[in-house]
Coordinates of C-alpha atoms and ligand atoms in Angstrom, one line a residue:
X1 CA -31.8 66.1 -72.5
X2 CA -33.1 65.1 -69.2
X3 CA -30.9 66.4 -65.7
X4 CA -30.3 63.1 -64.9
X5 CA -30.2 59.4 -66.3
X6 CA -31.8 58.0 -63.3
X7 CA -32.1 59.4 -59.6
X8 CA -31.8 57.2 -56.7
X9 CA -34.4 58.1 -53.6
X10 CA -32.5 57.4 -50.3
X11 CA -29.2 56.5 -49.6
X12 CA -29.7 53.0 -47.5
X13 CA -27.5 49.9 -48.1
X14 CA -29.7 49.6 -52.0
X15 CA -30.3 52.9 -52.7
X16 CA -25.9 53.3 -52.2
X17 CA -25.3 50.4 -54.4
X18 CA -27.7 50.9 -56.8
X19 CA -25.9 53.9 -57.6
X20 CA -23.1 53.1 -57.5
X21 CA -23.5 50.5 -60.2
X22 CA -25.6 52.6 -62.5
X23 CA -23.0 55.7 -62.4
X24 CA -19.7 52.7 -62.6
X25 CA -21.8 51.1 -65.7
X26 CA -22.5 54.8 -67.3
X27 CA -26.2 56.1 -66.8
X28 CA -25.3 59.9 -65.0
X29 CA -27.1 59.5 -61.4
X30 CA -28.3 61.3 -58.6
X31 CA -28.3 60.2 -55.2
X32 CA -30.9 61.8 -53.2
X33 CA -31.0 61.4 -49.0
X34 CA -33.2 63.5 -46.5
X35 CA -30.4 62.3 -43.8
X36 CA -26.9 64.0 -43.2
X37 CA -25.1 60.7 -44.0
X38 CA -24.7 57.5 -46.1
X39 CA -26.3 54.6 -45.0
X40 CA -30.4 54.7 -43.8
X41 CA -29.7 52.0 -41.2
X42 CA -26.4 51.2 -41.7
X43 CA -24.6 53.6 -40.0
X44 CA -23.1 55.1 -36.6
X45 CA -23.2 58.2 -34.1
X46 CA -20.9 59.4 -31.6
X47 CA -21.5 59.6 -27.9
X48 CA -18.7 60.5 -25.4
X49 CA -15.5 58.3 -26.0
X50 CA -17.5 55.4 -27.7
X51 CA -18.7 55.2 -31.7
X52 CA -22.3 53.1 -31.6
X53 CA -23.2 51.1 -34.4
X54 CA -26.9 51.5 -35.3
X55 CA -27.5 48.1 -36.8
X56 CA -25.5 45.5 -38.4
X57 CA -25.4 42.6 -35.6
X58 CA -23.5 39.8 -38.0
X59 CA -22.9 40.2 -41.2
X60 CA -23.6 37.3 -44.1
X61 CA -22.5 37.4 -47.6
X62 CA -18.8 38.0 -47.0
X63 CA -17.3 34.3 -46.6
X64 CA -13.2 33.9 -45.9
X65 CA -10.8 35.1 -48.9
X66 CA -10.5 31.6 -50.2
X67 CA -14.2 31.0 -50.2
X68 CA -15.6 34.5 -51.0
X69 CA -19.6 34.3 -50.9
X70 CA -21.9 37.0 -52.9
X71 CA -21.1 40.2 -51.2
X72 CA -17.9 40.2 -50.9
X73 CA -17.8 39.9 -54.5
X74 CA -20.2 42.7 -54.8
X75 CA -17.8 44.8 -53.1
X76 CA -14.9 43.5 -55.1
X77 CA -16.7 44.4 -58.3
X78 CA -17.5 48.2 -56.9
X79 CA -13.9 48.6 -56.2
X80 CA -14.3 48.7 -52.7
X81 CA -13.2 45.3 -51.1
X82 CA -10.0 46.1 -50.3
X83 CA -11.3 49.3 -48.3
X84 CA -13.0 46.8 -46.4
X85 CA -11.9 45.1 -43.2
X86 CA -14.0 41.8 -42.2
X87 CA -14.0 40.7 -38.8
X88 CA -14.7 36.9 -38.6
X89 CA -16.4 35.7 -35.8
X90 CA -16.2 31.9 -34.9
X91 CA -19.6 31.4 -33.0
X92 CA -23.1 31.9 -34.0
X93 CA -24.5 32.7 -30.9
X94 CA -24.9 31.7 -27.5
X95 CA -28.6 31.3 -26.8
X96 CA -29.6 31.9 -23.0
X97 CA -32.7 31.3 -21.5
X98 CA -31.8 31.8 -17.2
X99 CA -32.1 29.0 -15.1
X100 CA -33.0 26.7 -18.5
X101 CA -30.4 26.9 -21.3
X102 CA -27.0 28.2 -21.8
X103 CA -25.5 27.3 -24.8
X104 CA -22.8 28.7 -27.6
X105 CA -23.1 27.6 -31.2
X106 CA -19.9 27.6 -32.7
X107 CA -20.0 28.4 -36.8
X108 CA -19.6 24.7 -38.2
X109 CA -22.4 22.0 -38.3
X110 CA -20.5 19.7 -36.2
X111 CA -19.6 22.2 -33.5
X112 CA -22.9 23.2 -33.2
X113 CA -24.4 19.5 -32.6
X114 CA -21.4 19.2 -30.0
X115 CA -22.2 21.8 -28.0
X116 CA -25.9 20.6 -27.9
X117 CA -25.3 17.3 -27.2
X118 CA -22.9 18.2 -24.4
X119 CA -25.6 20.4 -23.2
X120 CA -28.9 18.1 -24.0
X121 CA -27.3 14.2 -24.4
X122 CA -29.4 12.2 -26.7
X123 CA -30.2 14.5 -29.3
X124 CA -26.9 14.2 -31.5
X125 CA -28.4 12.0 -34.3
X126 CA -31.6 14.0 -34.5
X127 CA -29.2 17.3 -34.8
X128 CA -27.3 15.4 -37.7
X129 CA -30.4 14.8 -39.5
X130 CA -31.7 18.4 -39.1
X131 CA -28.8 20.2 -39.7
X132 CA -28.5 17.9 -42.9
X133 CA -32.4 19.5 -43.8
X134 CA -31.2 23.0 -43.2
X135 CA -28.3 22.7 -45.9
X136 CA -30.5 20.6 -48.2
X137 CA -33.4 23.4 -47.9
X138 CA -31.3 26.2 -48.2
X139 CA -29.2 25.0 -51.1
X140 CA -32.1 24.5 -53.2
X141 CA -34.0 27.8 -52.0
X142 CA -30.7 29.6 -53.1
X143 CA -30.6 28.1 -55.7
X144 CA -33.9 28.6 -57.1
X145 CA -33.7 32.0 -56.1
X146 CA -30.2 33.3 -57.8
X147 CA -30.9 31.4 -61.1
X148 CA -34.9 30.8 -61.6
X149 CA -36.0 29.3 -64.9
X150 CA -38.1 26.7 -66.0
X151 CA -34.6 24.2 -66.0
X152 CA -34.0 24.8 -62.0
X153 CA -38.1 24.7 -61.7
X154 CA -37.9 21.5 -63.3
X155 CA -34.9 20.3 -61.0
X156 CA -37.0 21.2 -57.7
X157 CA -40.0 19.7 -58.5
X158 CA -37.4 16.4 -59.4
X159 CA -34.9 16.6 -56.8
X160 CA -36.1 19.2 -54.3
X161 CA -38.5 17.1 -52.2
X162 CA -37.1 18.8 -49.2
X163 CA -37.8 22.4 -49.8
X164 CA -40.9 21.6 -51.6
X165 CA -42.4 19.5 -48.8
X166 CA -40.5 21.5 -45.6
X167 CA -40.4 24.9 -46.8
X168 CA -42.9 27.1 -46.1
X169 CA -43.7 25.0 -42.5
X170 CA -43.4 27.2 -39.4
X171 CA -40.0 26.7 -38.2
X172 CA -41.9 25.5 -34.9
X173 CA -43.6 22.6 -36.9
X174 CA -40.3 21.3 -38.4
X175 CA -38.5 21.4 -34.9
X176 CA -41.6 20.0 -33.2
X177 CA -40.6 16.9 -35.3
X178 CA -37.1 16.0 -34.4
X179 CA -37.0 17.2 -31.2
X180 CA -38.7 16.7 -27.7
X181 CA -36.6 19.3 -25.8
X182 CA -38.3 22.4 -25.7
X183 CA -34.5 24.1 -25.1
X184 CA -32.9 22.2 -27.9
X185 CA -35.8 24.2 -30.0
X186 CA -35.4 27.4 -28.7
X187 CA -31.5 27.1 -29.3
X188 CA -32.0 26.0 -32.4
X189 CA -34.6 28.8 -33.4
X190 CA -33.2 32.0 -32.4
X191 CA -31.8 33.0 -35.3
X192 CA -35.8 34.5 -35.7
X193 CA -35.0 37.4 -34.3
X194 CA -32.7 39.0 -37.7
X195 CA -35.6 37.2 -39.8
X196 CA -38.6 39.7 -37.7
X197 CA -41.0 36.5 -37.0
X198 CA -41.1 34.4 -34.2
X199 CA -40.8 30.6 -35.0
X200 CA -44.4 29.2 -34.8
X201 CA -44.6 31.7 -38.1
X202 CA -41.3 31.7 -40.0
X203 CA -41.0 29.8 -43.0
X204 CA -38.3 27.0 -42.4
X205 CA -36.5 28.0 -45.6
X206 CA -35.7 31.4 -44.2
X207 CA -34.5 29.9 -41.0
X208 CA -32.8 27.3 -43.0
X209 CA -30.9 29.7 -45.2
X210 CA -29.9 32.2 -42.5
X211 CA -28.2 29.0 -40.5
X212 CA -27.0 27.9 -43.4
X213 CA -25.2 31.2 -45.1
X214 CA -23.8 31.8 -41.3
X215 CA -22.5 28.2 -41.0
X216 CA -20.8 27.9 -44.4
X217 CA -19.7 31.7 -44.9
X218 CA -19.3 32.5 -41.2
X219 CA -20.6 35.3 -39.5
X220 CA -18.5 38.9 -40.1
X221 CA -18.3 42.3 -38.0
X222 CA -16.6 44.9 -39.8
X223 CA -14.1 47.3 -38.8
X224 CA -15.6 50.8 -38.3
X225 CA -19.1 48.6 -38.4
X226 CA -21.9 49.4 -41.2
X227 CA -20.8 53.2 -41.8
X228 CA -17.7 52.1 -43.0
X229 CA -19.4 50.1 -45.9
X230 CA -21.6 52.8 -46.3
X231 CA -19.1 55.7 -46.7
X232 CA -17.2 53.1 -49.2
X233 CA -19.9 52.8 -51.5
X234 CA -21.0 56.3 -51.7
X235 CA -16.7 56.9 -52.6
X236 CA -16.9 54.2 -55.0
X237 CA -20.0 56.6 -56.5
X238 CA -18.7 59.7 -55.9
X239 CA -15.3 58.7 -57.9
X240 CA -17.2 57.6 -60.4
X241 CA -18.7 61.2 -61.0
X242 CA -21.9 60.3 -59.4
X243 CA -23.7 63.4 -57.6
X244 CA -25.4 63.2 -54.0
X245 CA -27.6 65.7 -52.3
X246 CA -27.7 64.8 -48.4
X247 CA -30.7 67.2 -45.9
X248 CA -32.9 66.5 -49.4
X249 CA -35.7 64.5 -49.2
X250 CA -37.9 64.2 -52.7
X251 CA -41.7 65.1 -52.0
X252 CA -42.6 64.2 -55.5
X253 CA -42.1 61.6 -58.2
X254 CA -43.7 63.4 -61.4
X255 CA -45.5 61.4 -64.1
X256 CA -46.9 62.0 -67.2
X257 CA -49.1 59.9 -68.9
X258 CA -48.2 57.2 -66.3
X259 CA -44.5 57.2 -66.7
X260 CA -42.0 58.5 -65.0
X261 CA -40.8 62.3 -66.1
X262 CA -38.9 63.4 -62.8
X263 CA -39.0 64.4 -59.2
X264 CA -39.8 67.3 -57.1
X265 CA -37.9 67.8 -53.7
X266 CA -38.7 69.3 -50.8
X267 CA -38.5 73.6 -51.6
X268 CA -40.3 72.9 -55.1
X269 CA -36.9 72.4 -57.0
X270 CA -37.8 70.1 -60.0
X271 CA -35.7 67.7 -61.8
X272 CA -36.1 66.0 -64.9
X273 CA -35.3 62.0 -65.3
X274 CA -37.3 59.4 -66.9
X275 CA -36.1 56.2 -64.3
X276 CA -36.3 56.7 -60.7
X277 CA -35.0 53.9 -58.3
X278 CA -36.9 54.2 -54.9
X279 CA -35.1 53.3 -51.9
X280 CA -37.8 54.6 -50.0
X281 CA -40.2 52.3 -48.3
X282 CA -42.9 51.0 -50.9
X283 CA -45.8 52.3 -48.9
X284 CA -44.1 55.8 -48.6
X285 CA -43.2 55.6 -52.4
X286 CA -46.8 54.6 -53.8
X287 CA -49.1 56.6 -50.9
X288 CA -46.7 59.4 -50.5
X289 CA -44.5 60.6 -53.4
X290 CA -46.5 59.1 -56.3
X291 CA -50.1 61.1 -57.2
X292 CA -52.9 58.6 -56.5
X293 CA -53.9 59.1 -60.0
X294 CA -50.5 57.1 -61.4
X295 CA -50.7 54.2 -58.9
X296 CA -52.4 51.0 -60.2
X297 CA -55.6 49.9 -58.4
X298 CA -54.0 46.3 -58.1
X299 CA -51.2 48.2 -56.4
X300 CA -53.3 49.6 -53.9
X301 CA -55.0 46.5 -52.9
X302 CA -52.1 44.6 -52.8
X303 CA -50.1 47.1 -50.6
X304 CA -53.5 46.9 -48.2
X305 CA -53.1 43.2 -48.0
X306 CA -49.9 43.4 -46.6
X307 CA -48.7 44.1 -42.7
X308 CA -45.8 46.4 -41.6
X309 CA -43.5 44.9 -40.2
X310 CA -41.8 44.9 -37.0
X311 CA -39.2 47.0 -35.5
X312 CA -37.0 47.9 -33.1
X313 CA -36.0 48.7 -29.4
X314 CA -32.2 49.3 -29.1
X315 CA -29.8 50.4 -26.1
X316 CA -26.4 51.8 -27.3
X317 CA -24.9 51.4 -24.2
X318 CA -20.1 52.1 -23.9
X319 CA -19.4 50.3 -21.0
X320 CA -16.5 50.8 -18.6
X321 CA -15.3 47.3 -18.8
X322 CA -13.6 44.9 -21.1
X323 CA -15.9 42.1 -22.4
X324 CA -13.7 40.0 -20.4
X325 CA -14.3 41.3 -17.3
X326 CA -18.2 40.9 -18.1
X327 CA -17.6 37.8 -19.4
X328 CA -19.0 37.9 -23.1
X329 CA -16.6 34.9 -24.3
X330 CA -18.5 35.6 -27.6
X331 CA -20.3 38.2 -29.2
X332 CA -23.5 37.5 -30.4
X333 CA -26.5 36.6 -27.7
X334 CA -29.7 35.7 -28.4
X335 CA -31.5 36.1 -24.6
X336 CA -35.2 35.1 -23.9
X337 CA -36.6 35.4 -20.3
X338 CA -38.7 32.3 -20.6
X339 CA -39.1 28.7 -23.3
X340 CA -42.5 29.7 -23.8
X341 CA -43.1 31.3 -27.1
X342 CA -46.7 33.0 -26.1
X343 CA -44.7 35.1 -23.8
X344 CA -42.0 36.3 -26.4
X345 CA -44.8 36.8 -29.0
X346 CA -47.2 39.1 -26.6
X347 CA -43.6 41.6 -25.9
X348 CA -43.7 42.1 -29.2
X349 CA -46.8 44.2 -29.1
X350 CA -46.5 45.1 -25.2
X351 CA -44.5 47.5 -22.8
X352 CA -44.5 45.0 -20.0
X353 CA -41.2 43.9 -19.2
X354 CA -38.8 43.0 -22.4
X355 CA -39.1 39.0 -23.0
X356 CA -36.4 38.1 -25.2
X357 CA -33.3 40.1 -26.3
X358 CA -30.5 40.8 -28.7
X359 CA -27.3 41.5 -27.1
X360 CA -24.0 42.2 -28.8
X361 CA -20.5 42.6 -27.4
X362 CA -18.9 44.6 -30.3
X363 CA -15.1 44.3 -28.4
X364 CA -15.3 40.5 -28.5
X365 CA -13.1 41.3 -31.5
X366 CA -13.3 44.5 -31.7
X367 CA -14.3 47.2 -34.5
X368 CA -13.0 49.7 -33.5
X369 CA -15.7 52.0 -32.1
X370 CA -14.6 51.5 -28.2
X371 CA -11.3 53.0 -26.5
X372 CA -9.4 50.4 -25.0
X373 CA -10.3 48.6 -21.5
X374 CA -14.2 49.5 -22.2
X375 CA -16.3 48.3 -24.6
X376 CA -19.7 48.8 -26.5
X377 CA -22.6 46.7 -26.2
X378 CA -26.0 46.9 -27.9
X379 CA -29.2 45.5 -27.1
X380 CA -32.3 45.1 -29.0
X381 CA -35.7 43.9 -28.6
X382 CA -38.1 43.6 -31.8
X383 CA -41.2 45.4 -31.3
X384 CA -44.0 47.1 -33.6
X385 CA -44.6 50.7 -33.6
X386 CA -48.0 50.6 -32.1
X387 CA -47.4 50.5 -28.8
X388 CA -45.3 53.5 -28.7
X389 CA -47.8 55.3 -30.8
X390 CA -50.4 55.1 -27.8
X391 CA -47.7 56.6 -25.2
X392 CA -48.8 60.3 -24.5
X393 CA -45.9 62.8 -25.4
X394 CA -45.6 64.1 -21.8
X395 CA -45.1 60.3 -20.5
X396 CA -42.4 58.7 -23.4
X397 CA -38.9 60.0 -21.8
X398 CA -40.1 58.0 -18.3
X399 CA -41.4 55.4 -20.4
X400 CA -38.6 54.9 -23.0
X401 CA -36.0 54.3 -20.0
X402 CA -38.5 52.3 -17.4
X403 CA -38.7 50.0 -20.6
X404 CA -34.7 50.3 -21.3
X405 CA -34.5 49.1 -17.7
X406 CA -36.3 46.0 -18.6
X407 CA -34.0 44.6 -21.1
X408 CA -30.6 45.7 -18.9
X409 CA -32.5 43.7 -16.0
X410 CA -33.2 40.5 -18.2
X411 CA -29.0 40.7 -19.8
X412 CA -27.8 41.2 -15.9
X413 CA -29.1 37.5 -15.5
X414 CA -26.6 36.5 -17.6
X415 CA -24.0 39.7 -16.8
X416 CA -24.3 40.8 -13.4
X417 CA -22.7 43.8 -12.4
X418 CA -23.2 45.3 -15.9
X419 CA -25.8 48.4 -15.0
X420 CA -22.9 49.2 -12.5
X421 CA -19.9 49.7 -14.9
X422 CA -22.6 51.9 -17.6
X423 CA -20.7 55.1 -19.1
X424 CA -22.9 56.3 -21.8
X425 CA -26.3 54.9 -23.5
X426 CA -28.8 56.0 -25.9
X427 CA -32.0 54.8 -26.2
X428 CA -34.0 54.1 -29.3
X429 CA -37.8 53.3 -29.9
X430 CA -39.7 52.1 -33.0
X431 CA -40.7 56.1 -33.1
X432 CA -36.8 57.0 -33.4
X433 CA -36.2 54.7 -36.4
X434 CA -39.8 56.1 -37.9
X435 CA -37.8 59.4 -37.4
X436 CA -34.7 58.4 -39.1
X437 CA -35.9 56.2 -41.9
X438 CA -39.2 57.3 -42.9
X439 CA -40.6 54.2 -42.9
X440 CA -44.1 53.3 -41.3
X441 CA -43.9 51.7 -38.1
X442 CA -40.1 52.2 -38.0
X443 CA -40.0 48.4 -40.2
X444 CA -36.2 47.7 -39.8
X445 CA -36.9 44.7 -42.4
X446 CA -39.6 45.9 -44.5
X447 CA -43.4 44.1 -44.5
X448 CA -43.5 41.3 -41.9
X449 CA -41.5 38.2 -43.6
X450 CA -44.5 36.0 -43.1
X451 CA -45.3 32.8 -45.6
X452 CA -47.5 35.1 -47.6
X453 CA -44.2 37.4 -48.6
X454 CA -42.5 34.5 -49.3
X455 CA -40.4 35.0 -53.0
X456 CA -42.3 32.0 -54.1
X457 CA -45.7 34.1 -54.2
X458 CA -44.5 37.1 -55.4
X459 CA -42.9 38.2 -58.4
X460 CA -39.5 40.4 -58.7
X461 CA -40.9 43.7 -57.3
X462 CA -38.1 45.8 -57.8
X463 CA -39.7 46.5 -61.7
X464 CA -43.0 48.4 -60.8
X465 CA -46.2 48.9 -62.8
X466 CA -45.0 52.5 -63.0
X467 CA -42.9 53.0 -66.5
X468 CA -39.3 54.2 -65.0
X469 CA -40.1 53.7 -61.3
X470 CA -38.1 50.9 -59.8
X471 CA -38.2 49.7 -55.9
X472 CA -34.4 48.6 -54.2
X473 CA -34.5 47.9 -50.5
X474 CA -36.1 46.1 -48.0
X475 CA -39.9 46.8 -48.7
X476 CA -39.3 45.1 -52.4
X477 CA -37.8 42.0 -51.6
X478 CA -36.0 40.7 -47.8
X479 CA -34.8 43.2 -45.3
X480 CA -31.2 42.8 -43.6
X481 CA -27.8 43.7 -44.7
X482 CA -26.5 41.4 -47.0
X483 CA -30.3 40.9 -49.3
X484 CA -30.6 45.2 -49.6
X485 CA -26.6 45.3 -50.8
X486 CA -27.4 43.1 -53.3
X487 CA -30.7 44.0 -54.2
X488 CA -29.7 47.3 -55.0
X489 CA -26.8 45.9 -57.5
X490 CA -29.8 43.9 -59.0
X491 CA -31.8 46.6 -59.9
X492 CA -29.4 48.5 -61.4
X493 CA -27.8 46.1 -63.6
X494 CA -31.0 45.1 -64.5
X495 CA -32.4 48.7 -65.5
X496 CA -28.8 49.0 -67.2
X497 CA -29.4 46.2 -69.5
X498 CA -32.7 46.8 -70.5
X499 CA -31.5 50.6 -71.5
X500 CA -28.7 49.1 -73.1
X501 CA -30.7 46.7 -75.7
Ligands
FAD601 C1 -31.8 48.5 -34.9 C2 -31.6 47.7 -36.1 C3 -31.0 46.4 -36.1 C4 -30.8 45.7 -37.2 N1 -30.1 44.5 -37.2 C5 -29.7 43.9 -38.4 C6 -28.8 42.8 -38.4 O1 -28.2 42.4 -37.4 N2 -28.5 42.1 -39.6 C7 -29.2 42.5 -40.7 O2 -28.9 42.0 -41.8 N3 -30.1 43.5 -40.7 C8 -30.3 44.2 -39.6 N4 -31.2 45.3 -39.6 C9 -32.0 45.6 -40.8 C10 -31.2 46.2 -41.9 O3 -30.3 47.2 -41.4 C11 -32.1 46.8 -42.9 O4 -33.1 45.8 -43.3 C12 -31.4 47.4 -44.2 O5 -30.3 48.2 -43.8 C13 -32.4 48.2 -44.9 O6 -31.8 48.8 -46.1 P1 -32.6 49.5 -47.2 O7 -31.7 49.5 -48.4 O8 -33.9 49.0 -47.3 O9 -32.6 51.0 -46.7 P2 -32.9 51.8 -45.4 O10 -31.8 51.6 -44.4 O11 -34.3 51.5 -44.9 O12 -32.8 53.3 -45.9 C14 -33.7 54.0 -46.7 C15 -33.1 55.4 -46.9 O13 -34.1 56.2 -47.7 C16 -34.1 57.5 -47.2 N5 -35.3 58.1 -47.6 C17 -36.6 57.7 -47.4 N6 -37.5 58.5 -47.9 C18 -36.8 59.5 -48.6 C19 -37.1 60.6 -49.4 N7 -38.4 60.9 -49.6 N8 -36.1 61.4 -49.9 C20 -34.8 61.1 -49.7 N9 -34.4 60.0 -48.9 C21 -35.4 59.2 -48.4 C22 -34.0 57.3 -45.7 O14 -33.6 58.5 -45.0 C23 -33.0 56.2 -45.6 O15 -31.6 56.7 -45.5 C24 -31.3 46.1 -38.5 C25 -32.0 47.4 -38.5 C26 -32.1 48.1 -37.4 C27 -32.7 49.5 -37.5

């Protein structure tokens, strides 16, 4: 008898579900994770009196008790919902661009067109008419997605004109045609930044779906933030006589003749499995842990086809302040120096100052992780790995915080006084997440989400052309919070029913 039923590579948000729902539906698992804790980027670290979330801006998926959407039903099914405490937030965003824009979305269609038109008069019946796009778009994209089949393929090509026809246009071309107002469209399009491409190259679906999945289910925080879904999973695992190994990483996955017979960790201990789910990236997993000799040569072409995608430049910053008395009157910020997209685009690949911002106030409604009368406050810029690859080791520390600098300067134009009232911060580079994660380029949402990833092109990578090896995460399918959860579920039930027949 093999050691194990299946092992699980890496403990991020699919490799803990995955788990999870292959030991709750019976196969004996191993969880296997090179970190000391649950969670790849979903977690959180202590500095001084303030926890720091990692990641997890807003979470989708939850939806209110009487209108549950798809993860909180995931989390119901593990046995873990009630564990769970969601913080709903009432706004999108506020989008801020100094001296040009200033607006907060509120999390309803008709409270968003409000607030523009009260901002930008004369664009209310354009904002109708677009918002109804978005919804149309996104229901049929989720639709097509969840169920697939030749009936719903039918459907779409009957009633799904908009999709169809709208799609897969940059976000930029869609705006471009119901609006003049350059600040309407960046308002409008900053939801880019938890999607990893700027507008003029993101699908409208996936714009179009994010809005919409925010809109209808709301936007959540959760109380002791992503670790706290983390550590629930891996209990709901655990309890169900699952086994984890943390400081273990998995050099190996061993094959014979081109299947899956096990995997060798780091120290040369060898177990024996015949299914291996890989939450691993799905470079690291084909060029690092398989032998060449198992992986596919239409594999290896396809994986050089495809770009890394971007990552991330975050300050964890506790603040010795109240987010009243900085004045967040919301929590999420999207905050671009300039309406020109050129500029945004070229700090994405560039260490001249930050262009564009993410900026959460996690005491808005708070989480947890702050004592009271301060308050913790992240902010991230998306940038590739690159161009901290070229800094020479002796310069990065006076880099890293010159940088930092930049993105505190560009949030005091909307929150002065905030570099004054500064307790504790930690600074994070696309070489930090590399560190943590694994992943090339320190991708925090797998290969960049261009029209060429897009799930209409490829087909359901989790099941690879390796017998028994099986990808869960964001490299086989959508980065982000809500698409890993469930992917991981996916694959499991999937590789569950398939043994089962
Ligand atoms: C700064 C930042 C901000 C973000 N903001 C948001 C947001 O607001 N909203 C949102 O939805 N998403 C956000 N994301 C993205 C989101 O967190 C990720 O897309 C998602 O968590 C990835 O999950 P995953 O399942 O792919 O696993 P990952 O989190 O990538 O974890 C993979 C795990 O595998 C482990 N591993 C790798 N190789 C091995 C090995 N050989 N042996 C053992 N273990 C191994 C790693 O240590 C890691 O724990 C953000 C990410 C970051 C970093």
């Amino acid at each position: 008898m093999d050691d194990y039923d299946v092992i699980v590579i890496g403990a991020g948000n699919a490799g803990l579900t995955a788990a999870a729902t292959l030991q709750r539906g019976g196969a004996r698992t191993l969880l296997v994770e090179r970190h000391n804790v649950p969670g790849g980027c979903g977690t959180s670290f202590v500095r001084g009196r303030f926890e720091f979330e990692t990641a997890l801006h807003q979470l989708s998926g939850i939806g209110r008790e009487g209108q549950p959407n798809s993860l909180r039903g995931l989390f119901t099914e593990l046995g873990v919902a009630d564990r769970l405490e969601f913080v709903e937030e009432h706004d999108l965003y506020r989008a801020v661009v100094p001296g040009a824009l200033d607006v907060t979305l509120p999390a309803d269609w008709t409270g968003a067109a409000e607030a523009l038109e009260a901002a930008f008069p004369g664009n209310l019946e354009r904002l109708k008419r677009f918002f109804g796009l978005c919804r149309e778009v996104a229901m049929w994209q989720v639709m097509a997605q969840r169920s697939g089949g030749e009936r719903v393929r039918r459907a779409l090509t009957k009633r799904g004109e908009a999709l169809l026809s709208q799609g897969l246009r940059p976000v930029t071309a869609v705006l471009d045609e119901y609006f003049d107002d350059d600040r309407v469209k960046t308002a409008l399009g900053a939801y880019w930044y938890y999607l990893g491409q700027p507008p003029s190259r993101l699908p409208f679906q996936e714009l179009a779906t994010l809005l919409y999945t925010y809109v209808e289910f709301k936007p959540f925080h959760v109380r002791g933030g992503s670790q706290a879904m983390s550590s629930a999973v891996l209990d709901a695992f655990l309890a169900a006589g699952g086994q984890v190994r943390f400081h273990t990483a998995v050099e190996r996955i061993m094959t014979r003749d081109g299947a899956v017979r096990g995997v060798r960790l780091v120290g040369g201990e060898e177990l024996s499995t015949r299914e291996v789910v890989s939450n691993a990236s799905a470079v690291t997993t084909y060029t690092r842990l398989l032998d060449r000799s198992a992986v596919p040569d239409t594999v290896r072409r396809d994986l050089s086809s495809r770009r890394i995608g971007v990552s991330a430049f975050v300050l964890h910053m506790g603040l010795d302040a109240t987010p009243a008395e900085l004045g967040f009157g919301t929590s999420t910020h999207f905050v671009n120096a300039t309406l020109d997209e050129a500029a945004v685009i070229d700090g994405l690949r560039s260490l001249r100052p930050a262009q564009s911002i993410c900026a959460t106030a996690y005491d808005v409604h708070p989480i947890g992780f702050a004592p009271a009368g301060a308050s913790h406050v992240s902010l991230m810029t998306l940038q590739y790995a690159d161009v901290w690859e070229k800094v020479a080791p002796a310069g990065y520390a006076r880099t890293k915080y010159a940088y930092a600098e930049t993105l505190i300067d560009l949030l005091e134009k909307v929150t002065p006084g905030l570099r004054d009232v500064i307790e504790e911060v930690d600074v994070a580079t696309p070489l930090t997440v590399m560190r943590y994660l694994g992943h090339p380029g320190g991708a925090i949402y797998g290969f960049d989400q261009d029209a060429t990833e897009s799930w209409l092109f490829r087909d359901d990578e989790s099941t690879t052309h390796v017998p028994g090896l099986h990808l869960a995460g964001a490299w086989a399918g959508v980065g982000g919070f809500q698409p890993t959860l469930e992917a991981g579920a996916r694959v499991a039930r999937n590789l569950l029913r398939r043994n089962a027949a």
